[in-house]
Coordinates of C-alpha atoms in Angstrom, one line a residue:
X1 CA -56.7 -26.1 56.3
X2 CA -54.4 -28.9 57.1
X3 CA -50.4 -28.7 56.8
X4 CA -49.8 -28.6 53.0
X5 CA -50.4 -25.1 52.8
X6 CA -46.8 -25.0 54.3
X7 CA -46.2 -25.8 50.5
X8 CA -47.7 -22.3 49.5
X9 CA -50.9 -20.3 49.4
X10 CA -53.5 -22.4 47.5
X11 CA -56.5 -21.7 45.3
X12 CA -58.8 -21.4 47.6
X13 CA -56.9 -20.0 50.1
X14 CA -56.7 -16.3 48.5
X15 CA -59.9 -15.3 49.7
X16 CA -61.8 -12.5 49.5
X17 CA -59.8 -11.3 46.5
X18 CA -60.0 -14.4 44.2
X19 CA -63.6 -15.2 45.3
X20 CA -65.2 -11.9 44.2
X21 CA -67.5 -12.2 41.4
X22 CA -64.9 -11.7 38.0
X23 CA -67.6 -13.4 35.9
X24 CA -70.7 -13.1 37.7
X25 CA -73.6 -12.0 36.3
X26 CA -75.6 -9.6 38.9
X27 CA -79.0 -9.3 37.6
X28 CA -81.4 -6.3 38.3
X29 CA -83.8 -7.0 41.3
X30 CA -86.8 -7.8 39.8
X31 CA -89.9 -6.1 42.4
X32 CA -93.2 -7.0 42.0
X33 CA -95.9 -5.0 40.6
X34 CA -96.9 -1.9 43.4
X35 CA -100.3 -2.5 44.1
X36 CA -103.0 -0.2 42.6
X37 CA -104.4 2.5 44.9
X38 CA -107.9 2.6 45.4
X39 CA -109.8 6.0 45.3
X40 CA -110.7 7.4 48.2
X41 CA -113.5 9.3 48.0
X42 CA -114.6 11.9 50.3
X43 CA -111.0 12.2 51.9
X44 CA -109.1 15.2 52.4
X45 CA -106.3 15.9 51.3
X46 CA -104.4 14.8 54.3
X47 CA -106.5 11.3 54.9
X48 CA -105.7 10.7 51.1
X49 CA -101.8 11.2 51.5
X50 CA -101.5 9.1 54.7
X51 CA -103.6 6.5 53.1
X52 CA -101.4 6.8 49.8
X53 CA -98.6 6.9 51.8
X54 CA -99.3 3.2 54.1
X55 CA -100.4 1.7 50.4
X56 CA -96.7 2.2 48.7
X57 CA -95.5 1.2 52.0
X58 CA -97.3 -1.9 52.4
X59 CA -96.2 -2.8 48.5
X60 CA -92.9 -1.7 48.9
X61 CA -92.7 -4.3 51.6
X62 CA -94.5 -6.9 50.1
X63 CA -92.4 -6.5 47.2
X64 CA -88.9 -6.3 49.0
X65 CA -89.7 -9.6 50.5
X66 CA -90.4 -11.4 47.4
X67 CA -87.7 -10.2 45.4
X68 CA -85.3 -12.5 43.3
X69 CA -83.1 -14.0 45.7
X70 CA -79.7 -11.9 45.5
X71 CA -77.2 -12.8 42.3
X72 CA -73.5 -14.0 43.2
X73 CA -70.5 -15.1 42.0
X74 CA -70.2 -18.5 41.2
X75 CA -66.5 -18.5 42.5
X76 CA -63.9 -20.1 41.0
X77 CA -64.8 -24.0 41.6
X78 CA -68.3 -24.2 40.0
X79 CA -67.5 -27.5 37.8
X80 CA -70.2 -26.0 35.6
X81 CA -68.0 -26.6 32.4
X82 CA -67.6 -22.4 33.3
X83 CA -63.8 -22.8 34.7
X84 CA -62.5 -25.9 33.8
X85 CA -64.0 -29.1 34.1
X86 CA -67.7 -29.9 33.6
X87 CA -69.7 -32.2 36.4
X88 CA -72.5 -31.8 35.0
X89 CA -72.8 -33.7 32.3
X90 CA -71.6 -36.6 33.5
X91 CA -73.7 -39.7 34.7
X92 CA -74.6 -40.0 38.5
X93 CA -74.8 -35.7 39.0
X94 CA -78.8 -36.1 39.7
X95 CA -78.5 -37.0 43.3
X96 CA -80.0 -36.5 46.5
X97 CA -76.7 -37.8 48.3
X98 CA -73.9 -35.8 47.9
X99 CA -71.6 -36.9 50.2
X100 CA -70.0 -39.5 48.2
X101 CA -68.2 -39.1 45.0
X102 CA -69.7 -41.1 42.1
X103 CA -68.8 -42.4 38.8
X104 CA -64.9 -43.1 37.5
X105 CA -63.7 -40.7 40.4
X106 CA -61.7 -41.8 43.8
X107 CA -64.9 -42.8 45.3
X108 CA -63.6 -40.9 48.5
X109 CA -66.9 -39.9 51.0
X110 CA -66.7 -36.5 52.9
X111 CA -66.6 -36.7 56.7
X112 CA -68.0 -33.8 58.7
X113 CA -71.2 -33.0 61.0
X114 CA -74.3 -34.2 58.7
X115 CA -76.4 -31.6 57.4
X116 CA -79.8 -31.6 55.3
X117 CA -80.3 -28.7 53.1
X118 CA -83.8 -27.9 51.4
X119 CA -84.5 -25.5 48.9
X120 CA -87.6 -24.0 47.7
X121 CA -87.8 -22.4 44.7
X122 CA -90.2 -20.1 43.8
X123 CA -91.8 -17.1 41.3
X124 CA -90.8 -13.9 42.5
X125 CA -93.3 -12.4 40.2
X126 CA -96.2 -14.1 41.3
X127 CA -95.2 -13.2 45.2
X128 CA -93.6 -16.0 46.2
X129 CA -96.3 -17.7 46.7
X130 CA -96.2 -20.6 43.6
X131 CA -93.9 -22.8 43.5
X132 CA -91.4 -23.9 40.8
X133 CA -92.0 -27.3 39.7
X134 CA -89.9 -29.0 37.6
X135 CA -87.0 -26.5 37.8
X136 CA -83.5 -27.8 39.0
X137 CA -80.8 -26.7 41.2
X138 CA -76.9 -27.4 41.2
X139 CA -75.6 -27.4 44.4
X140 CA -71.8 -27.7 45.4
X141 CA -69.7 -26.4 48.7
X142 CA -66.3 -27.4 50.3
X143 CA -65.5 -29.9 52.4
X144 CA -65.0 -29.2 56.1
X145 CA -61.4 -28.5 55.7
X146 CA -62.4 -26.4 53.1
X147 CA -61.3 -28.1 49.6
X148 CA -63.2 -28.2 46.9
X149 CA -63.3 -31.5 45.1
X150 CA -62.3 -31.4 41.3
X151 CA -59.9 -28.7 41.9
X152 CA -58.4 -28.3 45.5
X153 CA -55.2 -30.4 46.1
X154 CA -55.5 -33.9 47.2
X155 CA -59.5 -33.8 46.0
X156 CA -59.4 -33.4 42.1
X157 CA -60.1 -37.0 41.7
X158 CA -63.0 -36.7 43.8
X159 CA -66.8 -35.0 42.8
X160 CA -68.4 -35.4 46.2
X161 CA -70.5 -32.6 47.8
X162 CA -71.7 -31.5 44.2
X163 CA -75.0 -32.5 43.0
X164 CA -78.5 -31.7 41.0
X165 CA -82.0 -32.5 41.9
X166 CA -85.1 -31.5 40.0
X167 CA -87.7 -29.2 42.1
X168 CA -91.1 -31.6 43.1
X169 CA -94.6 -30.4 43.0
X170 CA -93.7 -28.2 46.2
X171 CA -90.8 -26.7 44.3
X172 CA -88.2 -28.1 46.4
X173 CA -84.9 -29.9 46.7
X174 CA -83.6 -31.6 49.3
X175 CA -79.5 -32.9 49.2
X176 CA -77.8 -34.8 51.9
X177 CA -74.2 -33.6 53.1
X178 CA -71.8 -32.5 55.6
X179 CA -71.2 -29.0 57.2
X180 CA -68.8 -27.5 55.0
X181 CA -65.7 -25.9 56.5
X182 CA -64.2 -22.0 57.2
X183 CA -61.3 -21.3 54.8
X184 CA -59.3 -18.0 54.7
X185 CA -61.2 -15.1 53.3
X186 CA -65.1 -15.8 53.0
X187 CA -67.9 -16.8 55.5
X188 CA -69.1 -20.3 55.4
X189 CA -71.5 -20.8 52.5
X190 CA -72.8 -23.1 49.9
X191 CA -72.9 -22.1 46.2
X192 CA -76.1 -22.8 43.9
X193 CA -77.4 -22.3 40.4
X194 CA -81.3 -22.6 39.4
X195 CA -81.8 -24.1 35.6
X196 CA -85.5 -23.6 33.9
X197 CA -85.7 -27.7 33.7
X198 CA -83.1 -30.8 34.5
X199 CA -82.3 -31.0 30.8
X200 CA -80.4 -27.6 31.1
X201 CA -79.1 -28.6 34.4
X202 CA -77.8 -31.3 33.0
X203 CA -76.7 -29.8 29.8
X204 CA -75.0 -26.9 31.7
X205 CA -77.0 -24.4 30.1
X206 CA -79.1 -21.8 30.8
X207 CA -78.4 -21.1 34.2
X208 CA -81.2 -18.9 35.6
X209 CA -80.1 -18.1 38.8
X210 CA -76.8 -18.1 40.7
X211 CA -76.4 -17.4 44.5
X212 CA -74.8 -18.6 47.5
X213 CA -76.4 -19.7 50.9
X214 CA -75.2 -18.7 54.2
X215 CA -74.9 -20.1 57.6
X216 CA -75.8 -18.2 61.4
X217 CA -72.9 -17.7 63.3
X218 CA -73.9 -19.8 66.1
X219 CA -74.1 -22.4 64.7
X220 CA -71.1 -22.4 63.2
X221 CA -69.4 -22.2 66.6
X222 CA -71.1 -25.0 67.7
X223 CA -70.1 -27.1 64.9
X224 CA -66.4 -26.1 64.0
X225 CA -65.8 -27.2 68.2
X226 CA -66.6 -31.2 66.8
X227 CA -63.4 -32.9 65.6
X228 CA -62.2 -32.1 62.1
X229 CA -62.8 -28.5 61.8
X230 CA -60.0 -27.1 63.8
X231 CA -58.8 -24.7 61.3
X232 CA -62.6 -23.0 60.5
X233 CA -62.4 -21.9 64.2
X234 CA -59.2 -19.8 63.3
X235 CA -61.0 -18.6 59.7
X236 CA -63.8 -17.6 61.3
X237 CA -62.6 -15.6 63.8
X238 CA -61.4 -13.5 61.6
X239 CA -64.7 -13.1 59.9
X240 CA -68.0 -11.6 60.2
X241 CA -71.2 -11.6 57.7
X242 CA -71.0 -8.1 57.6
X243 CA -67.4 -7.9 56.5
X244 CA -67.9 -10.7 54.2
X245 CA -67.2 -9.8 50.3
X246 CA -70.0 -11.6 49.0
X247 CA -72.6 -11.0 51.6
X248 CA -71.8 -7.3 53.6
X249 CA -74.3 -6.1 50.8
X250 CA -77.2 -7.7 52.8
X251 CA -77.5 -11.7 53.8
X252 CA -80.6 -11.4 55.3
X253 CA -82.3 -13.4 52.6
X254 CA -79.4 -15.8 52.0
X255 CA -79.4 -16.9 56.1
X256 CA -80.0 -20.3 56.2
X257 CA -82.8 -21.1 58.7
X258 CA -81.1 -24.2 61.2
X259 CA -82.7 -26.8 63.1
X260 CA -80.9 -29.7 64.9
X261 CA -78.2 -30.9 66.4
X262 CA -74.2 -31.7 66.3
X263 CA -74.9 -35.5 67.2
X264 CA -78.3 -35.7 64.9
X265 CA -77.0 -33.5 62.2
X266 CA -78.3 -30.4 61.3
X267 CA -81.2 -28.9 58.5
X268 CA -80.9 -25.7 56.6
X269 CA -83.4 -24.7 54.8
X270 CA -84.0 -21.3 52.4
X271 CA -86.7 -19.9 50.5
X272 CA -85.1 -19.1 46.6
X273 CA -87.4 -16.4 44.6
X274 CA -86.4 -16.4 40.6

């Protein structure tokens, strides 16, 4: 963070502790159906358990990796009309660019090291394997000295680095932005809500799915060396994915996969069951 936090400990700044989900709604883990086991006949007993036995196996795993992607707390700068004030709803949210703020804001743009981020949304029930046309997602993270606009100090004029795009035939999004920043407390991430359609997107209701996005640690290095992030190189040497409040519980399906470069920006891209 830069030097007004001389001037006390801000929002954002608490952590862990004012980051854990207060109001978030964990939903059950939704498996897919076990598949049925086939009679062997003729078997012995022994043949029939070990066969039994690799069957649940092989469901268990199929349906472990095609389970709804993990439910988290929306933290406490969603701008989802949840806590506060409501971005949604106003004209210029459906965007693919969300490095710039739009509308009757500052019209400030957030500097950092370009990144792409894709998601693709996708039934859980039908084993991840058809697409979610038509759905949307709002996506929002802090900027790379880890502010969030609307509420953190010095941004609440500004809306950039929030957004909502409606998923295309392939069930995917795509938004351009920075690399957000490291602040005190929590691992770098980016928030995200699924809506059924772009009319409750856009309407701020009927939120689906909320969840956050996380990013490898190497890559993270690599960035937070470039100018501009000197304080996420202090935050996140105090921090680790495992110690993380949101994500100790298991990440391994909210790890961004990364591609590209500091000087040609990066991609992240993540697969989202609902």
């Amino acid at each position: 963070m830069n030097e007004r936090h001389d001037e006390g400990p801000h929002e954002h700044d608490r952590g862990l502790s004012y980051d854990l989900p207060v109001l978030a709604r964990r939903r059950m883990i939704r498996l897919m159906a076990g598949a049925s086991l086939i009679p062997l006949m003729g078997c012995t007993t022994e043949e029939k358990t070990s066969a039994s036995s690799a069957s649940s196996a092989s469901s268990s795993s199929a349906s472990a990796a095609c389970a709804e992607i993990p439910e988290e707390t929306a933290g406490p700068f969603p701008g989802d009309g949840s806590n506060g004030v409501n971005v949604l709803q106003e004209s210029g949210v459906v965007r693919s660019d969300i490095t710039k703020s739009f509308g009757d804001s500052a019209g400030g743009t957030a500097e950092g090291v370009p990144l792409t981020i894709t998601l693709t949304v996708v039934d859980a029930a039908s084993g991840c394997g058809t697409p979610k046309k038509s759905a949307a997602v709002y996506l929002w993270h802090c900027d790379r000295e880890g502010n969030y606009s609307l509420y953190s100090e010095g941004v609440t004029d500004e809306n950039y680095l929030r957004g909502v795009q409606e998923t295309d035939d392939k069930g995917q999004v795509t938004f351009k932005s920075v690399f957000p920043g490291c602040y005190a407390g929590r691992w770098p991430h980016i928030h995200f809500e699924v809506y059924g359609s772009l009319a409750d997107a856009t309407a701020a209701t009927s939120i689906t799915n909320t969840s956050q996005l996380a990013f490898p640690k190497d890559v993270c290095d690599t960035v937070y060396a470039t100018d501009g992030y000197g304080d996420s190189v202090r935050n996140l040497s105090s921090l680790s994915l495992e110690d993380d409040g949101i994500f100790s519980d298991g990440h391994e399906r909210q790890l961004a996969a990364m591609k590209g470069s500091v000087g040609d920006g990066y991609t992240a891209t993540l697969t989202v069951p609902v």
